[in-house]
Short mmCIF file of N, CA and C in Angstrom, two decimals:
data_model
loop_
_atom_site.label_atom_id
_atom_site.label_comp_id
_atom_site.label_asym_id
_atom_site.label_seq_id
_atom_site.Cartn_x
_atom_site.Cartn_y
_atom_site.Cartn_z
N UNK H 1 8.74 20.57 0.65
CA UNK H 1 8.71 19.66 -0.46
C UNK H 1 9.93 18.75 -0.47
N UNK H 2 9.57 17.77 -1.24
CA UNK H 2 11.03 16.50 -1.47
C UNK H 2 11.47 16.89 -3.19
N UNK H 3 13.03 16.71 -3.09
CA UNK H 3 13.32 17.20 -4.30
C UNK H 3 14.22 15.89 -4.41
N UNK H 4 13.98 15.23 -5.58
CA UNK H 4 15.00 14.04 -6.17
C UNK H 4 15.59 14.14 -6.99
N UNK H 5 16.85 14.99 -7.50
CA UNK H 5 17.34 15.49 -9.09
C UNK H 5 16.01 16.22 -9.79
N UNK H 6 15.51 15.94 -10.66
CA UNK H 6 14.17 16.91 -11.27
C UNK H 6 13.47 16.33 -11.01
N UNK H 7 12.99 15.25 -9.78
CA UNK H 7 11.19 15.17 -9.35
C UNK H 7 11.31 15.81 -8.30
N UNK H 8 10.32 15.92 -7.80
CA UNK H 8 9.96 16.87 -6.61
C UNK H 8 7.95 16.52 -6.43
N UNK H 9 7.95 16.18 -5.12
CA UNK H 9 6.86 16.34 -4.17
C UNK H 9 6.65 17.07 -3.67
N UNK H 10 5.72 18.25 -3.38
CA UNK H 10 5.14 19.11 -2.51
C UNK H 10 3.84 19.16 -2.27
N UNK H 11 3.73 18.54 -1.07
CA UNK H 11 2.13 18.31 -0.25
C UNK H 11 2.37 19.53 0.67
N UNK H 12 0.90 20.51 -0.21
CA UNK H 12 0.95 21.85 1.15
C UNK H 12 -0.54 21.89 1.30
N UNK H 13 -0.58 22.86 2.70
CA UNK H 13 -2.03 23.06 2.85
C UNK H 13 -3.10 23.53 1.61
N UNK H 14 -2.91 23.77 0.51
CA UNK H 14 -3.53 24.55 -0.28
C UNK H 14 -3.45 23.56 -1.95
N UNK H 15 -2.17 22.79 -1.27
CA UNK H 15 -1.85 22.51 -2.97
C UNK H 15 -0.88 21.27 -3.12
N UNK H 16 -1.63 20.06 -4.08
CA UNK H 16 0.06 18.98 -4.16
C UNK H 16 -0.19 18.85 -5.61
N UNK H 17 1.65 19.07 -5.38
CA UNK H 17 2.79 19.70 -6.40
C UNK H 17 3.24 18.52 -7.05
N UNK H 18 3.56 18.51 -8.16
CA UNK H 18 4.84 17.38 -8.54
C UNK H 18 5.51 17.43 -10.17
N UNK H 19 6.68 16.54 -9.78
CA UNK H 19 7.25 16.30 -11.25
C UNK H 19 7.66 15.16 -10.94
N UNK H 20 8.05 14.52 -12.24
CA UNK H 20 7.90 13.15 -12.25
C UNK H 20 8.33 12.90 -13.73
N UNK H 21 9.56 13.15 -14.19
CA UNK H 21 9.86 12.93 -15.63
C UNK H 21 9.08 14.23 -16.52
N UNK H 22 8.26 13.59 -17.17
CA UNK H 22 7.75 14.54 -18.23
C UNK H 22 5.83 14.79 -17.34
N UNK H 23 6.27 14.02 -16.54
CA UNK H 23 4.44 14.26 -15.76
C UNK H 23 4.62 15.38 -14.69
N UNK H 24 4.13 16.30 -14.65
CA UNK H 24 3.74 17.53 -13.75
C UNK H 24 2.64 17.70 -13.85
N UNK H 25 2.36 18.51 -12.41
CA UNK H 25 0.76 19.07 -11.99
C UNK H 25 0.59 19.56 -10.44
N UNK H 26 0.24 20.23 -10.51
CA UNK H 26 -0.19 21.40 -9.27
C UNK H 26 -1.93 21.20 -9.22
N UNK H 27 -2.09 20.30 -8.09
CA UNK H 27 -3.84 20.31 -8.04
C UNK H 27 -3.91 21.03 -6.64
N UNK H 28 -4.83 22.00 -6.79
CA UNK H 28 -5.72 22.70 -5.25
C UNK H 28 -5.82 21.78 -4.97
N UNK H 29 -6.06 21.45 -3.36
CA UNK H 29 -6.62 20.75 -2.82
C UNK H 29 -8.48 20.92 -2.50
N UNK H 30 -8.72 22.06 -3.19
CA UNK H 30 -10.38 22.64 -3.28
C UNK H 30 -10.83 21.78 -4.11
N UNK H 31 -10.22 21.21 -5.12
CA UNK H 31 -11.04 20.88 -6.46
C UNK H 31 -10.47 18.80 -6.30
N UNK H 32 -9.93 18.58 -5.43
CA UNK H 32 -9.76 17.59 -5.10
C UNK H 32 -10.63 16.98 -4.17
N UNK H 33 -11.49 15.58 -5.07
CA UNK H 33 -12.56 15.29 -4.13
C UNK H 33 -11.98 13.79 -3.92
N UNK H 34 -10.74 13.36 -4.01
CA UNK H 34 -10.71 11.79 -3.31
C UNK H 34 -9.06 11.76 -3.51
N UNK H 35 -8.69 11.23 -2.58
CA UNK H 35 -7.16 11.09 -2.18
C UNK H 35 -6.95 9.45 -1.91
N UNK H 36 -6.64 8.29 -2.69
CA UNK H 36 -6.32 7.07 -2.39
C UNK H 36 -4.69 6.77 -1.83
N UNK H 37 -4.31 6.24 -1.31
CA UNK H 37 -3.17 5.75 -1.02
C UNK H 37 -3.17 4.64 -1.53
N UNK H 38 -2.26 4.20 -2.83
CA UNK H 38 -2.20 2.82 -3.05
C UNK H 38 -0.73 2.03 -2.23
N UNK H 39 -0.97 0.90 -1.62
CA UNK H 39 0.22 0.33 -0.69
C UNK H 39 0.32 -1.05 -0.98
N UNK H 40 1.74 -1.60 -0.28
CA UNK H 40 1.76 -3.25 -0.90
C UNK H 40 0.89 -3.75 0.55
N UNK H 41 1.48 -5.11 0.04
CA UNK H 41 0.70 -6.09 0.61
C UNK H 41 1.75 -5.51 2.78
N UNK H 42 2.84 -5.45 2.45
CA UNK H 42 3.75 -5.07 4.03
C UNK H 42 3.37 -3.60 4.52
N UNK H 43 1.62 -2.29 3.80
CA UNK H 43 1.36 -1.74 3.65
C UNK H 43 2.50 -0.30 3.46
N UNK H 44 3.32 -0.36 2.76
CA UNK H 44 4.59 0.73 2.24
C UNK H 44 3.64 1.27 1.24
N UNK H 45 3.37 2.38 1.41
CA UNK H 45 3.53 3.10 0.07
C UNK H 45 4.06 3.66 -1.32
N UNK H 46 3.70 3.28 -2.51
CA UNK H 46 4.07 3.29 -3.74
C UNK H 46 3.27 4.53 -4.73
N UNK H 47 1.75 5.08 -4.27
CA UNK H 47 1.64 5.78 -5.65
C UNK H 47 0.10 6.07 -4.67
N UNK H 48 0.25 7.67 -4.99
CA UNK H 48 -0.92 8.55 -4.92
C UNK H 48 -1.98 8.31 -5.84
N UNK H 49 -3.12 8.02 -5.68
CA UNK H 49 -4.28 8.59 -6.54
C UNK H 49 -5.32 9.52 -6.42
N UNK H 50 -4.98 10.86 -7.00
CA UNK H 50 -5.96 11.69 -7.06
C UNK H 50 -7.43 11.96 -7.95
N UNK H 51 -8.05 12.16 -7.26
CA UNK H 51 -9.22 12.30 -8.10
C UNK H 51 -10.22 13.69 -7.88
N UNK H 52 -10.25 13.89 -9.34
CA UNK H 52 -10.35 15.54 -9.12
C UNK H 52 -12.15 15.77 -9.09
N UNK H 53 -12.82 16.94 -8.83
CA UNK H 53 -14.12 16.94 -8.36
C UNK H 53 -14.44 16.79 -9.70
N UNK H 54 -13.97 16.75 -11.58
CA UNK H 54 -14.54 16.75 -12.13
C UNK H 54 -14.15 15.12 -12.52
N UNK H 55 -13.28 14.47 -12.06
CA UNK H 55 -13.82 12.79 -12.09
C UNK H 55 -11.92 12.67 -12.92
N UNK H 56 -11.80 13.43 -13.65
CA UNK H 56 -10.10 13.42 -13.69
C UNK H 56 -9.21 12.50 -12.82
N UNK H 57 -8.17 11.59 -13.00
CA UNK H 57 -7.23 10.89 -12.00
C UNK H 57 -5.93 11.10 -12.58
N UNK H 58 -5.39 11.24 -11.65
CA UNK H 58 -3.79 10.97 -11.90
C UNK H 58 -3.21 10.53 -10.27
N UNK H 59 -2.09 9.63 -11.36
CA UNK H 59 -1.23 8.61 -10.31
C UNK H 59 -0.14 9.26 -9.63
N UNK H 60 0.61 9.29 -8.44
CA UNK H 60 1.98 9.97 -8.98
C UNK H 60 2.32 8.92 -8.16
N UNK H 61 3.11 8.65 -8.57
CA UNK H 61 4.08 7.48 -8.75
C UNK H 61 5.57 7.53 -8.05
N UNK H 62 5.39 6.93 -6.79
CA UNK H 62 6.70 7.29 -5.74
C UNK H 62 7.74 6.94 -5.85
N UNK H 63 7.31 5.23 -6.66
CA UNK H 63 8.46 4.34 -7.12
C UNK H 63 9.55 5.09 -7.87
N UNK H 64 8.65 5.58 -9.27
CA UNK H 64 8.94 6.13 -10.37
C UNK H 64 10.38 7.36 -9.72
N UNK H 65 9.72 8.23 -8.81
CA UNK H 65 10.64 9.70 -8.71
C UNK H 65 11.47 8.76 -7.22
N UNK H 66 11.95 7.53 -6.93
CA UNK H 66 12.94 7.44 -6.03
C UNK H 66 12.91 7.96 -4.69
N UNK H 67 11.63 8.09 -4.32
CA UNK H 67 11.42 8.06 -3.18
C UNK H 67 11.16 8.08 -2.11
N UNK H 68 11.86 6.65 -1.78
CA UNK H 68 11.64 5.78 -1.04
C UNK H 68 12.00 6.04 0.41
N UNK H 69 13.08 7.07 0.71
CA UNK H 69 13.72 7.25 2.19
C UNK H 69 12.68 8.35 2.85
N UNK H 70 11.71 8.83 2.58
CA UNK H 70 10.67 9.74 2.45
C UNK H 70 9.69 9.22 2.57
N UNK H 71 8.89 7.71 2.47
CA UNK H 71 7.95 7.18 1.95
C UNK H 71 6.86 7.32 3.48
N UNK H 72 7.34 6.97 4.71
CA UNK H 72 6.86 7.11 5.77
C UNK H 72 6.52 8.56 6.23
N UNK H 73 7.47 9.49 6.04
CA UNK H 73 6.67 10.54 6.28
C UNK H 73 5.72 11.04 5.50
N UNK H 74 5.86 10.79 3.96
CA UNK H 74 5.05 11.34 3.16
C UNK H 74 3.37 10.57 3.28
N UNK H 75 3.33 9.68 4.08
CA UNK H 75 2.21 8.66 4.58
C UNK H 75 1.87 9.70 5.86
N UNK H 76 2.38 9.43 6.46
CA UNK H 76 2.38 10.47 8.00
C UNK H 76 1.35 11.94 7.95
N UNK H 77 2.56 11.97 7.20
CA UNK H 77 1.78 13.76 6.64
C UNK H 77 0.56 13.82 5.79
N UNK H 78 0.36 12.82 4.93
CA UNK H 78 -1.22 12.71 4.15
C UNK H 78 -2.06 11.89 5.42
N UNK H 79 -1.97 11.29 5.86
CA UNK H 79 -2.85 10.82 6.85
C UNK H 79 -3.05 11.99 8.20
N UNK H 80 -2.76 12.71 8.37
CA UNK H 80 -2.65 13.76 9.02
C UNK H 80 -3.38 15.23 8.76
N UNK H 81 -2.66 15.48 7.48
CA UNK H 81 -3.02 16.92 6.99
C UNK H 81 -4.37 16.45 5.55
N UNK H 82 -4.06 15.41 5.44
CA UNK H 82 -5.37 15.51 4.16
C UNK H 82 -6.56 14.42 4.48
N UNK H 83 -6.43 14.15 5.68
CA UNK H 83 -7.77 13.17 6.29
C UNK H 83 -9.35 13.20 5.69
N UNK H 84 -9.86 14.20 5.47
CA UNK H 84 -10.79 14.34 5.04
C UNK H 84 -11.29 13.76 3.12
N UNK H 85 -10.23 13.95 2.55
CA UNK H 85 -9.79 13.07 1.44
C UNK H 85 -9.62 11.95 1.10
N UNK H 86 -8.77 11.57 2.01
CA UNK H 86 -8.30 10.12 1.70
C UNK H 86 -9.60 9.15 1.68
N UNK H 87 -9.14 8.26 0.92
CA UNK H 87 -10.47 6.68 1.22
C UNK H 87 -9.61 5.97 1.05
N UNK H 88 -9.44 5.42 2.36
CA UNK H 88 -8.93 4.35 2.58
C UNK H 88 -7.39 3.96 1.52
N UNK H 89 -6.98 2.78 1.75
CA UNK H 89 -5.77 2.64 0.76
C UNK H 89 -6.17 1.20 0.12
N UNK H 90 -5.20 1.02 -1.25
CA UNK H 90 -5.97 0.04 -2.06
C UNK H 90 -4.17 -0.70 -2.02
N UNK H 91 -4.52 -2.32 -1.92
CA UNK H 91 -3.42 -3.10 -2.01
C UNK H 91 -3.22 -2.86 -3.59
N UNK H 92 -1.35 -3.31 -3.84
CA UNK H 92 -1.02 -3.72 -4.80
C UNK H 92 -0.21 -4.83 -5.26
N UNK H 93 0.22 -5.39 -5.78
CA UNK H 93 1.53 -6.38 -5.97
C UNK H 93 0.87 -8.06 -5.86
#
């Protein structure tokens, strides 16, 4: 996991983790039926969207928890280990 003062990312085989100010949540990855990557226009990544099998979303927000020196692997590693999830990535900015 990535730890930033009190946010923290943890993408594991079983489970992604987070805090994010006053936003936390631990989703299985069982009950997770869509994984977006939202990215800019220079395709960097800025903010997860999960979407849960009962239609539930939440953002987590990379900007927000600082980081940024992490941002490539944390792309790396979801394009890798959660392939089956993902759809595609959605521009922003």
């Amino acid at each position: 996991g990535i730890k930033n003062y009190n946010d923290f990312l943890k993408l594991g085989i079983e489970a992604i983790e987070y805090k994010n100010n006053e936003k936390s949540g631990v989703f299985q990855l069982k009950e997770i039926r869509q994984i977006t990557l939202i990215k800019d226009d220079r395709n960097v990544l800025h903010k997860i969207q999960l979407v849960s099998a009962n239609n539930n979303q939440v953002i987590i927000d990379l900007d927000e928890m600082e980081l940024e020196a992490y941002i490539v692997s944390i792309d790396k590693f979801m394009s890798a280990h959660y392939e089956v999830l993902l759809k595609g990535t959605t521009g922003i900015g």
